[in-house]
Coordinates of C-alpha atoms and ligand atoms in Angstrom, one line a residue:
X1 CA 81.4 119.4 105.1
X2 CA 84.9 121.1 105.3
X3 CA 86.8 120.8 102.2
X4 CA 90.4 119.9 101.9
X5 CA 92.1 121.9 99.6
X6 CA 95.4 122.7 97.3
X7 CA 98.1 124.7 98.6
X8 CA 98.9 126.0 95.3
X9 CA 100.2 129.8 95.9
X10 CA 101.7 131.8 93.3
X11 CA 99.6 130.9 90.4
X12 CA 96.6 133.6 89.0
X13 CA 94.4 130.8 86.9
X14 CA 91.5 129.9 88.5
X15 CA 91.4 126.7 90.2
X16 CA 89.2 123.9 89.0
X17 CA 86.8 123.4 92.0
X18 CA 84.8 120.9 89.7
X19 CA 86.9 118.4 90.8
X20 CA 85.7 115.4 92.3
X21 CA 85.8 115.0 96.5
X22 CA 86.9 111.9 98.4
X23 CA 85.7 110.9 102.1
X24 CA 88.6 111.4 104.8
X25 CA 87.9 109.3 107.7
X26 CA 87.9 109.8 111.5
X27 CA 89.2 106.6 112.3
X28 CA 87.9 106.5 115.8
X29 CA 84.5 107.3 115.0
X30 CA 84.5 105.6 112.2
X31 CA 82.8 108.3 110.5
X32 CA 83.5 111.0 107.6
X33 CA 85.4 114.5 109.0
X34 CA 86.3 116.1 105.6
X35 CA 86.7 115.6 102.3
X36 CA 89.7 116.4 100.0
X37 CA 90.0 117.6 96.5
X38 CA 91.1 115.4 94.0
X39 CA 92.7 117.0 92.0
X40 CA 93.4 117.4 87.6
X41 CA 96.0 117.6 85.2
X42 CA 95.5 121.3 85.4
X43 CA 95.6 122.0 89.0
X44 CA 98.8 120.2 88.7
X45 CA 100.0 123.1 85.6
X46 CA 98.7 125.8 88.1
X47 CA 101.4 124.2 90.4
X48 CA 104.4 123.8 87.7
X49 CA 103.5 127.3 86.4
X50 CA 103.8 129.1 90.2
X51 CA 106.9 126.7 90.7
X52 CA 108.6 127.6 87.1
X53 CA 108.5 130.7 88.3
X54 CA 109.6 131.1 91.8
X55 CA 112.5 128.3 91.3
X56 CA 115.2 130.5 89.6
X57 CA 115.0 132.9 92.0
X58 CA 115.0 130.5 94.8
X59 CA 118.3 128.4 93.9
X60 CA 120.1 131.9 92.8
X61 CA 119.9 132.3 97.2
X62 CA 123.1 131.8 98.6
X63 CA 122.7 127.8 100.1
X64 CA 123.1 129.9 103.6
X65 CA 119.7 131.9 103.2
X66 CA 118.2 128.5 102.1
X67 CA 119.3 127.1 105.3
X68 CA 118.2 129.7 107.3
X69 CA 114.5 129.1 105.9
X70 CA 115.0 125.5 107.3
X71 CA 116.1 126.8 110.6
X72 CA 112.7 128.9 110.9
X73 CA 111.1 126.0 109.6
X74 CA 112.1 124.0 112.1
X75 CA 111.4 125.9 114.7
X76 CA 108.0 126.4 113.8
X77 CA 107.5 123.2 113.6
X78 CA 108.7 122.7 116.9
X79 CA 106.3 125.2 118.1
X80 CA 103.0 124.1 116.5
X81 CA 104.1 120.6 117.4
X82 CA 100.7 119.6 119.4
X83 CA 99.0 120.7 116.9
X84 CA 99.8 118.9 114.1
X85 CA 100.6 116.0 115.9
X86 CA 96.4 116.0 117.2
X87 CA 95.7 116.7 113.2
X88 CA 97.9 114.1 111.9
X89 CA 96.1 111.7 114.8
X90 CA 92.8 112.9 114.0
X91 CA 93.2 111.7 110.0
X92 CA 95.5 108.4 110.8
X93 CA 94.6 107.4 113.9
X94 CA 97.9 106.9 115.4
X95 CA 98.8 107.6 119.0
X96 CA 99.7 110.9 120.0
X97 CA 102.8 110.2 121.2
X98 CA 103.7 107.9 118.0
X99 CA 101.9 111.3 115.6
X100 CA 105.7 113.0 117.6
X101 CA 107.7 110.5 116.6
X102 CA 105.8 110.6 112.7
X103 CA 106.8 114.7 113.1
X104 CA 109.9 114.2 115.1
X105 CA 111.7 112.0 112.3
X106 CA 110.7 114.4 109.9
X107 CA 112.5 117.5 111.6
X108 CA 115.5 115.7 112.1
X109 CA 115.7 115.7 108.0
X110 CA 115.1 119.2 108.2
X111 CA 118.0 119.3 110.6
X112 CA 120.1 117.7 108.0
X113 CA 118.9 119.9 105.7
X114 CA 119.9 123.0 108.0
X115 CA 123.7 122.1 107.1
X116 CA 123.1 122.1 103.3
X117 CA 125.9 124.9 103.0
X118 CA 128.3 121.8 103.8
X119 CA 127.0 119.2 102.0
X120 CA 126.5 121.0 98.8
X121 CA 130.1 122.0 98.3
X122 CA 131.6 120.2 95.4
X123 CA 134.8 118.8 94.5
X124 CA 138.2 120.6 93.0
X125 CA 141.7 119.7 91.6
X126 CA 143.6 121.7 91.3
X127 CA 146.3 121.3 88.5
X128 CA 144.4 118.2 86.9
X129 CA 147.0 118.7 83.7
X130 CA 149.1 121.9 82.5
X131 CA 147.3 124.8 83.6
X132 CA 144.0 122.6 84.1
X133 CA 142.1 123.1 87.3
X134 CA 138.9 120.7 87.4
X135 CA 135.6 121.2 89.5
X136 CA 132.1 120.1 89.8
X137 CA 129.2 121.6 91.6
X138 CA 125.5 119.6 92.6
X139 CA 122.8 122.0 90.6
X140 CA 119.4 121.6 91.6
X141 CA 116.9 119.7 88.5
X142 CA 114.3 122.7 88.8
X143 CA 111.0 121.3 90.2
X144 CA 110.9 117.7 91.9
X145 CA 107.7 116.2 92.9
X146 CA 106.8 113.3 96.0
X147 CA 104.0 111.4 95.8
X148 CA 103.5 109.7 99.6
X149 CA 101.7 107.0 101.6
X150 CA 99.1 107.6 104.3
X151 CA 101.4 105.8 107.0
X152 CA 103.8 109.0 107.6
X153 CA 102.0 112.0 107.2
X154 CA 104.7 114.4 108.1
X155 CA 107.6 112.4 108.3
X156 CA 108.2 111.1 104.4
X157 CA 107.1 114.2 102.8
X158 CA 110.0 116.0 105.2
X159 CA 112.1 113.2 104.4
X160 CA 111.7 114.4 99.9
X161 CA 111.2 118.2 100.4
X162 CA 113.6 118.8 103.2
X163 CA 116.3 118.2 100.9
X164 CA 114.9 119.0 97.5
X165 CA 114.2 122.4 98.5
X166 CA 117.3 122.9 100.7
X167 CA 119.0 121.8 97.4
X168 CA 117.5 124.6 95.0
X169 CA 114.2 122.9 94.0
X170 CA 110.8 124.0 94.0
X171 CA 108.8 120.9 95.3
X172 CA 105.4 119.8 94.7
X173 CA 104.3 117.4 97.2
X174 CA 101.3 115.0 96.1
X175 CA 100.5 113.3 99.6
X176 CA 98.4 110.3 100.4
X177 CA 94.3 111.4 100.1
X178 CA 93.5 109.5 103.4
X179 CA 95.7 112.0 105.9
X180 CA 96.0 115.4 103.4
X181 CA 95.5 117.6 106.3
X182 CA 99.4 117.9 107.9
X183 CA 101.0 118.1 104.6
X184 CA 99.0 121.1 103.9
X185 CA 99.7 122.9 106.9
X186 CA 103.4 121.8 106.7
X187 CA 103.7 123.7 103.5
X188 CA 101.9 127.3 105.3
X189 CA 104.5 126.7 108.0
X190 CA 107.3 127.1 105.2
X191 CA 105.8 129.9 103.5
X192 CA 105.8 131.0 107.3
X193 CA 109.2 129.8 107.4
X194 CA 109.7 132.2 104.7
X195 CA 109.9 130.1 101.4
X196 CA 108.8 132.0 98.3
X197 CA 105.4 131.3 96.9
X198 CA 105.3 128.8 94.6
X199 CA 108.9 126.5 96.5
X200 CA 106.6 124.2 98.4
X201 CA 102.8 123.2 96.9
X202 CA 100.4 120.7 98.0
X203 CA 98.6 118.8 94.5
X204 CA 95.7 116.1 96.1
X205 CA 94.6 113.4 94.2
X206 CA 94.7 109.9 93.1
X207 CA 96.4 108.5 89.7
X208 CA 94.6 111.0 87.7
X209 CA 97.0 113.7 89.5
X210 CA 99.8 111.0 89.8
X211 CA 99.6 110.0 86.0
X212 CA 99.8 114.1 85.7
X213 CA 103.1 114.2 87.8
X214 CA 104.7 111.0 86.1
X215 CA 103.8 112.8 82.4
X216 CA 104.1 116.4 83.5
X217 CA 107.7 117.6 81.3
X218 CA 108.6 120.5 83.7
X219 CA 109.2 117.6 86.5
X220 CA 112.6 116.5 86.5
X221 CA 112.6 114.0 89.2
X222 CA 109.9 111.7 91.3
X223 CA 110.2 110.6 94.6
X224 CA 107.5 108.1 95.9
X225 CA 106.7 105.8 98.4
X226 CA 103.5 103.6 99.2
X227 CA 102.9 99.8 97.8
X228 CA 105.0 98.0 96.0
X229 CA 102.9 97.7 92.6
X230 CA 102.3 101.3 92.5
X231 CA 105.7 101.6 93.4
X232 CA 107.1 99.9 90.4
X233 CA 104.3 101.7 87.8
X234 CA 105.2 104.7 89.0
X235 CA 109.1 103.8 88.5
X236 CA 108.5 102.3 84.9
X237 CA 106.1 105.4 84.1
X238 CA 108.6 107.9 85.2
X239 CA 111.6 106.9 83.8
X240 CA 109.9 106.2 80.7
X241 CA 109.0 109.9 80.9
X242 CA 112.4 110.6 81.1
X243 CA 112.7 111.4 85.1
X244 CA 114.8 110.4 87.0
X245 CA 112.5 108.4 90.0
X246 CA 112.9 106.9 93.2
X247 CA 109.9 104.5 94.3
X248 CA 109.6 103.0 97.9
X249 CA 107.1 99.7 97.9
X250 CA 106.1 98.0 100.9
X251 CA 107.8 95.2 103.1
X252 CA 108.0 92.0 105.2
X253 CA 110.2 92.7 107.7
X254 CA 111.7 89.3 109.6
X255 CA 112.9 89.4 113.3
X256 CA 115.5 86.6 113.5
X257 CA 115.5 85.5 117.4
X258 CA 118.1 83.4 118.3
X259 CA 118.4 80.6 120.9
X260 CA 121.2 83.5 123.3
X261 CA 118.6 86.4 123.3
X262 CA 117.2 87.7 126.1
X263 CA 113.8 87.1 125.8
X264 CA 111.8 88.9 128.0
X265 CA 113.5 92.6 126.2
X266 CA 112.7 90.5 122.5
X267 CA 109.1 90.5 123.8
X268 CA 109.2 94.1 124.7
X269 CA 110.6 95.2 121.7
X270 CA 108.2 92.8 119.4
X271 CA 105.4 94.3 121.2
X272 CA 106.0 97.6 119.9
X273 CA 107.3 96.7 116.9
X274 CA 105.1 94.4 115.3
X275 CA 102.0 96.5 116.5
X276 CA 102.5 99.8 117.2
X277 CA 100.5 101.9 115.1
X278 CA 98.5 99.3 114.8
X279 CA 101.2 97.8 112.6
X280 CA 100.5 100.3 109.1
X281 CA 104.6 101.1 109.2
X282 CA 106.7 99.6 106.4
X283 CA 109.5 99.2 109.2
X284 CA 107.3 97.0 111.5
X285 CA 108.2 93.9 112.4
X286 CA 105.5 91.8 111.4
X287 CA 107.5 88.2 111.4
X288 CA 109.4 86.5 114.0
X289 CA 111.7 83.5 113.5
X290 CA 112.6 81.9 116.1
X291 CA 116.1 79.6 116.1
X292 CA 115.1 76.3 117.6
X293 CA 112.1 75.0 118.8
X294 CA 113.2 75.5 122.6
X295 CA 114.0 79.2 121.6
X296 CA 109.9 79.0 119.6
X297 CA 108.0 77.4 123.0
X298 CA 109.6 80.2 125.3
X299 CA 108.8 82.8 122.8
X300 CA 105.3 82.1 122.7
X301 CA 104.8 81.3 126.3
X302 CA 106.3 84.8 126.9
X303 CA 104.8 86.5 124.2
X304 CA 100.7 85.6 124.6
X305 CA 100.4 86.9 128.3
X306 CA 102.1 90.3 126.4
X307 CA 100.0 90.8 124.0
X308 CA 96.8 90.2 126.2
X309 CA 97.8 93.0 127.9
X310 CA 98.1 95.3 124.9
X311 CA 95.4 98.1 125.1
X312 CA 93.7 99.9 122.3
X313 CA 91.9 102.8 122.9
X314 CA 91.0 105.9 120.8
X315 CA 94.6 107.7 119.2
X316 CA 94.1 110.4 121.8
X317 CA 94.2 107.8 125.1
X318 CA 97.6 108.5 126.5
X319 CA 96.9 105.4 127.6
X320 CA 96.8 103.3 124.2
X321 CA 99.5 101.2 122.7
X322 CA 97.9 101.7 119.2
X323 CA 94.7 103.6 117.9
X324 CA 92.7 102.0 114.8
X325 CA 93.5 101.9 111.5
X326 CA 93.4 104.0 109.1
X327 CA 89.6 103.4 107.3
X328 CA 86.7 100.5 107.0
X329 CA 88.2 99.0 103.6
X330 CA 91.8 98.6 105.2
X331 CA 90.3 97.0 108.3
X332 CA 87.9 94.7 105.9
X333 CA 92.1 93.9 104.3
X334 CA 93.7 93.0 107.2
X335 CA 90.9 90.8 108.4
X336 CA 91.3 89.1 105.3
X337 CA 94.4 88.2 105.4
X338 CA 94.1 86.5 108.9
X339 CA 91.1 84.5 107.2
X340 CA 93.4 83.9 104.5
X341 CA 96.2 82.5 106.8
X342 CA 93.7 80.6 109.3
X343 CA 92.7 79.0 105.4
X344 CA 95.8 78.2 104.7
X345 CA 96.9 76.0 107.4
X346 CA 98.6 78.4 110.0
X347 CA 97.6 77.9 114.0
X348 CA 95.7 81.5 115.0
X349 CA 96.9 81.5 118.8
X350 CA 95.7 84.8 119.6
X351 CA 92.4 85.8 117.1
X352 CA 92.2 90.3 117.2
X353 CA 88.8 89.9 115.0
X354 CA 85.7 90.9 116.1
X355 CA 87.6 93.6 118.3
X356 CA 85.1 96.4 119.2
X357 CA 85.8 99.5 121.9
X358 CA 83.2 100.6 123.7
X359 CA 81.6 103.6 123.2
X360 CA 83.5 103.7 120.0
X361 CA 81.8 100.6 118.3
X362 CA 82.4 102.2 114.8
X363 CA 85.7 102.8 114.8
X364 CA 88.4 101.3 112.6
X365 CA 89.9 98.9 115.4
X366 CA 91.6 95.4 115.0
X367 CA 92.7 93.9 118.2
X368 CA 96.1 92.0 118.0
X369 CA 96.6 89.0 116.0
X370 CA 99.1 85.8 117.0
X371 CA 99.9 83.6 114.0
X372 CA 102.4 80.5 114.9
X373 CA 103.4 77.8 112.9
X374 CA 103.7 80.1 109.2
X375 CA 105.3 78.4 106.1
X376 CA 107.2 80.3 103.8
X377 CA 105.0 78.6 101.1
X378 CA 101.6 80.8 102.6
X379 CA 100.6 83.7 100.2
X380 CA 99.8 85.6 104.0
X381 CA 103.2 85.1 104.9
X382 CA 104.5 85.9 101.1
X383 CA 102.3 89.3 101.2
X384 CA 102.4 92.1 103.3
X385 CA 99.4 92.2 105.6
X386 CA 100.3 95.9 107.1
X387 CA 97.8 95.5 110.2
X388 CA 98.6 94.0 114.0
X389 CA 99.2 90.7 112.8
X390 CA 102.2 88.9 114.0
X391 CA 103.1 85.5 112.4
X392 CA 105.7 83.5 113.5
X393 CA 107.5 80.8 110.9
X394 CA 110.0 78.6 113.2
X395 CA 113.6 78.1 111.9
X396 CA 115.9 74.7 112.8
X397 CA 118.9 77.0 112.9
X398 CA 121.1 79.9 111.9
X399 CA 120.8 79.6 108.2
X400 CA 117.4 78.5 107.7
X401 CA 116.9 82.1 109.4
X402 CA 119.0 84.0 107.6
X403 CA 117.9 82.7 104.4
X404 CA 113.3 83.9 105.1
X405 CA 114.2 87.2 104.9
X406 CA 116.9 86.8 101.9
X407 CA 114.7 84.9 100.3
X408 CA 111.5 87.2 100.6
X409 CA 110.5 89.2 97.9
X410 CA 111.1 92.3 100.5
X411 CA 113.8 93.6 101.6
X412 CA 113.5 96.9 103.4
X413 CA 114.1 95.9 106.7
X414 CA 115.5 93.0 109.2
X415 CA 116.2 92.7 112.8
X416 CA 118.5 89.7 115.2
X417 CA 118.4 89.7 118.5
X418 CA 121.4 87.7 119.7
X419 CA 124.1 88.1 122.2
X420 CA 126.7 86.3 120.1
X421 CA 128.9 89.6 118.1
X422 CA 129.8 86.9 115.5
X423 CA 126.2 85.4 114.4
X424 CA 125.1 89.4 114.4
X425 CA 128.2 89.8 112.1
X426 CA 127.8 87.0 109.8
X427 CA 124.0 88.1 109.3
X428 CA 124.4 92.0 108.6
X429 CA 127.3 91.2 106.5
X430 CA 125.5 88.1 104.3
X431 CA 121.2 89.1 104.5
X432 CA 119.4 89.7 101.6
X433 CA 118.1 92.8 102.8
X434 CA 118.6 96.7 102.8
X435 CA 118.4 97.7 105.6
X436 CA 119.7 95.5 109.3
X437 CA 119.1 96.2 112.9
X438 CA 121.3 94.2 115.2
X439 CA 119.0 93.9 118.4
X440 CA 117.0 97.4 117.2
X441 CA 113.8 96.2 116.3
X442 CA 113.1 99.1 114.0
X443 CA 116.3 99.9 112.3
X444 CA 115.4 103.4 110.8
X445 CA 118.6 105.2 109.8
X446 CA 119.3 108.4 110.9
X447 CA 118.6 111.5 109.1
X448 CA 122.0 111.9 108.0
X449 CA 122.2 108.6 106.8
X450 CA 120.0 106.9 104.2
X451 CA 116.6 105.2 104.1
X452 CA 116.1 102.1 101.6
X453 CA 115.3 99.0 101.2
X454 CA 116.4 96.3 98.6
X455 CA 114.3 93.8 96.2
X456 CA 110.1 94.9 95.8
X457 CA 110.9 97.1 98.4
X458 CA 112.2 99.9 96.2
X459 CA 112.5 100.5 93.0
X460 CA 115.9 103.0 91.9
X461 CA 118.6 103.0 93.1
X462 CA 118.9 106.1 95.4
X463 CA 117.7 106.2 98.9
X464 CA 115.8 108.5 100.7
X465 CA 117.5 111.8 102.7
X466 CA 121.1 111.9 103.7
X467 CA 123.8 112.0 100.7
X468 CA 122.0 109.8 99.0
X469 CA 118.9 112.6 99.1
X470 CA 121.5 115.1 98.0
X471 CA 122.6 113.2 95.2
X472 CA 118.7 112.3 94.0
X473 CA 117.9 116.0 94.3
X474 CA 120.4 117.6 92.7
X475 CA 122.7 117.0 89.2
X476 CA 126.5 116.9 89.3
X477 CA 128.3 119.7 86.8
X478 CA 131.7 118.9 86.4
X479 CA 134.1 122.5 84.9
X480 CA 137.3 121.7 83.5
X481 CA 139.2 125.8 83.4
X482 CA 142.6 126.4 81.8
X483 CA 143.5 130.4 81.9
X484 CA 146.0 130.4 78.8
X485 CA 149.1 133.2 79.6
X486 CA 149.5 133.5 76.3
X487 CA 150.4 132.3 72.5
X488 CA 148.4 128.8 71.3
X489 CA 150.5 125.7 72.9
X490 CA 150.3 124.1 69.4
X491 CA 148.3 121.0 70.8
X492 CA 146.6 119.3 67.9
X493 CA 143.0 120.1 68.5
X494 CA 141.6 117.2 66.8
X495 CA 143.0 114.4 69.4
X496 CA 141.4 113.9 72.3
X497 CA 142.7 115.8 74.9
X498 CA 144.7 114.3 77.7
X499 CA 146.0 115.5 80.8
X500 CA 150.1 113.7 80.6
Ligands
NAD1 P1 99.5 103.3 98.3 O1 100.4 102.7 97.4 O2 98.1 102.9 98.3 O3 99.5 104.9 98.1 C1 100.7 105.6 98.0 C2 100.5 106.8 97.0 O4 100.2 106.4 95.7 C3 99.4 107.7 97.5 O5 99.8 109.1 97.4 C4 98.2 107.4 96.6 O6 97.4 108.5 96.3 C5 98.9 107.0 95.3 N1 98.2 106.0 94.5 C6 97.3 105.1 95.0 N2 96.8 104.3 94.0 C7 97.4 104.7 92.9 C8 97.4 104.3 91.5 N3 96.6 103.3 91.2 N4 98.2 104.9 90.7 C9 99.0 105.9 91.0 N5 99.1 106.3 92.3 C10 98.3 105.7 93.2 O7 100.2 103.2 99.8 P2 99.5 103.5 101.2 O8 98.5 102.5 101.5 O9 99.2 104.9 101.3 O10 100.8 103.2 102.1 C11 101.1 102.0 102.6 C12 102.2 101.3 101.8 O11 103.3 102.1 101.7 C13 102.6 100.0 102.4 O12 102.8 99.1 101.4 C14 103.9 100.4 103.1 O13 104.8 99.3 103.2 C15 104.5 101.3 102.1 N6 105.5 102.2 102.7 C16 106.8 102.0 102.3 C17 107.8 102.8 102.9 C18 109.2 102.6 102.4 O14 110.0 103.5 102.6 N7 109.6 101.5 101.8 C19 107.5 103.7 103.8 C20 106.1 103.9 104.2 C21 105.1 103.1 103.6

């Protein structure tokens, strides 16, 4: 059986190969392909001790030659792009073309991180008080960590290093045990790149390696992402550590149709949205509310005949809207959630249980699920379900819509389709919710922007990659410089100093 390893290069010690193994799925077979190393407190020191080292060194590079590391980076990225994107389908069982996409929005952070130079330049006033010129420059923290969810393989562990290294850091990535293969490979393509030994490592594991991160002194900052309760233990653990932490949680995401919209492109864009990659994307749209109950028949007479036609196939079928997901205990979840809504009182229209593909009978699929007729009340409706399940909870008008997604305990993302400029106004300016898409089904921000959402949706209060990246990854030093010409200015030293 092949063995998943560490990418931990730089340290002498011996590894600890005693470790215990975990099972990594192919999800179309339905069968084991490798297993990864979980990994131990002291893997993770064999990984602080390489980074300790190489990270002085790394942020005393001009922010150019860092740059230019991201620029090979890239490029090699760019170049080996089929095959990670087959790898990263192989372990996830995404789509090809949706494993470029996963890689794609990764690069475009290393694209943002290509211009660090710029960003990083700090602030200066000149003449702030009699001979007083102030400035402050954004240091790196030393060595930041990322702890990731199986949905993004490439793209969120781009989103955390990207920066962080481009910033100064060394970065040790702990990714998601159920896909480790891309990160691993991602992190030879930067020492490829030309990043030192011992910038970019790869720690596998479960909490025993994440408890190990969260405790681990020489850490200065956490970035995570994954479910909400791990996302919150892992903020309360960190900070109580004395990190600063970022932590990502999961999400409900509402799609407010109202009574103007043209349909038949709401369809199209629900259809992808809601179960594309077989719906395991914490910016899927697995709720739609329809405005009216005209707006709610024509919806569902439009959307049923769509999602018949949906086809799942194996994630390397170029053919295939989705592939299946990602093991048997996730597909055993999602299943039980639909049980869970049928229990509680919702009307299954279109039932994806049972779903088998031929010649691939043990593979992880789930046909498409149609839920009408959802309460705000139903614990399936109040938890996130993360599988091809669309429910749809009917709303009498404008503000009984905006108010399901305000009122949900997520709040990463949210999407109206309308015609109407002012009701798309009124709801980005007044929702409950981080981030808003005004007839974008998906409203990912750019690279350059931020990623976060609001409420259980993330815990911290800095987002992911842009500024906001810049500013988790680095520390602001602020330099106040007078140059005295001369004899003492007879100030009296023991008052606080002011500038008038
Ligand atoms: P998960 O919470 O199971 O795992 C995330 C990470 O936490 C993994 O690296 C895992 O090894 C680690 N982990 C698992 N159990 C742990 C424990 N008990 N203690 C400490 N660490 C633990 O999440 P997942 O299933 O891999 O990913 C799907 C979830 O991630 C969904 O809830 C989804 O909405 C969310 N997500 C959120 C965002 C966002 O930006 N808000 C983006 C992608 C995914």
């Amino acid at each position: 059986m092949r063995i998943i390893d560490h990418h931990i290069v730089g340290s002498t010690a011996n590894p600890h190969t005693a470790a215990r193994l975990a099972d990594v799925f192919d999800p179309n077979a339905g069968s084991v392909q490798a297993q990864v190393r979980l990994g131990t407190a002291a893997d993770l020191e064999r990984a602080v001790a390489a980074a300790q080292a190489a990270q002085p060194g790394w942020a005393a590079n001009n922010p150019q030659r860092r740059a230019r590391v991201m620029f090979a980076f890239k490029a090699l990225v760019e170049a080996h792009v089929d095959e990670l994107a087959h790898l990263l389908s192989s372990e996830h069982g995404k789509v090809l073309a949706d494993a470029r996409g996963d890689i794609q929005r990764g690069l475009d952070v290393i694209e943002f991180a290509c211009g660090i130079p710029h960003v990083l330049k700090g602030e200066y006033t000149q003449g702030a008080g009699p001979g007083i010129d102030v400035y402050s420059m954004r240091q790196p923290l030393g060595i930041g960590a990322g702890i990731t969810p199986f949905n993004f393989p490439a793209m969120i562990p781009m989103w955390m290093f990207g920066v962080a290294i481009a910033c100064g850091n060394a970065f040790i990535l702990k990714p998601s045990e159920r896909d480790p293969s891309v990160p691993v490979r991602l992190a030879e393509l930067m020492r490829e790149a030309g990043a030192p030994e011992g910038i970019l490592q790869v720690v596998h594991g479960d909490k025993e390696m994440v408890d190990a991160i969260l405790d681990h002194p020489a850490i200065g900052a956490v970035s995570f992402v994954g479910s909400s309760d791990i996302a919150h233990y892992v903020y309360r653990r960190g900070v109580a550590a004395g990190k600063r932490v970022q932590a990502m949680g999961g999400a409900k995401n509402h799609g407010i149709v109202m009574p103007d919209a043209d349909l038949d492109q709401v369809v199209n864009e629900l259809s992808g949205a809601a179960f594309g990659s077989a719906g395991e994307r914490c910016m899927a749209l697995p709720v739609v509310v329809p405005v009216g109950a005209a707006t709610a028949e024509a919806l569902r007479e439009k959307l049923v005949p769509a999602i018949a036609k949906l086809r799942i196939g194996i994630s390397t079928d170029r053919d295939a809207d989705y592939g299946p997901v990602v093991n048997a205990a996730h597909k055993a979840r999602v299943e039980a959630w639909i049980q869970k809504g049928v229990d509680e009182g919702a009307e299954l229209v279109v039932d994806g249980r049972g779903f088998t593909l031929q010649g691939h009978e043990a593979g992880f699929f789930i046909g498409p699920s149609l839920f009408d007729h959802v309460t705000p009340a139903m614990e399936s409706y109040r938890e996130e379900i993360f599988g091809p399940v669309l429910q749809m909870v009917r709303a009498a008008d404008f503000e009984e819509a905006l108010s399901l997604p305000s009122q949900h305990q997520y709040g990463n993302g949210v999407a109206i389709f309308t015609r109407n400029g002012h009701a798309a106004r009124e709801f980005a300016a007044r929702v409950n919710v981080g981030m808003v898409g005004i007839n974008v089904p998906i409203p990912v921000p750019v690279a350059y922007h931020s990623f976060g959402g609001w409420k259980r949706s993330a815990f911290g209060d800095t987002n992911q990659h842009g500024m906001e990246g810049v500013k988790f990854w680095t520390k602001v030093k602020t330099i106040t410089q007078r140059w005295p010409d001369g004899a003492p200015d007879g100030s009296n030293a023991f008052v606080i100093p002011t500038m008038g």
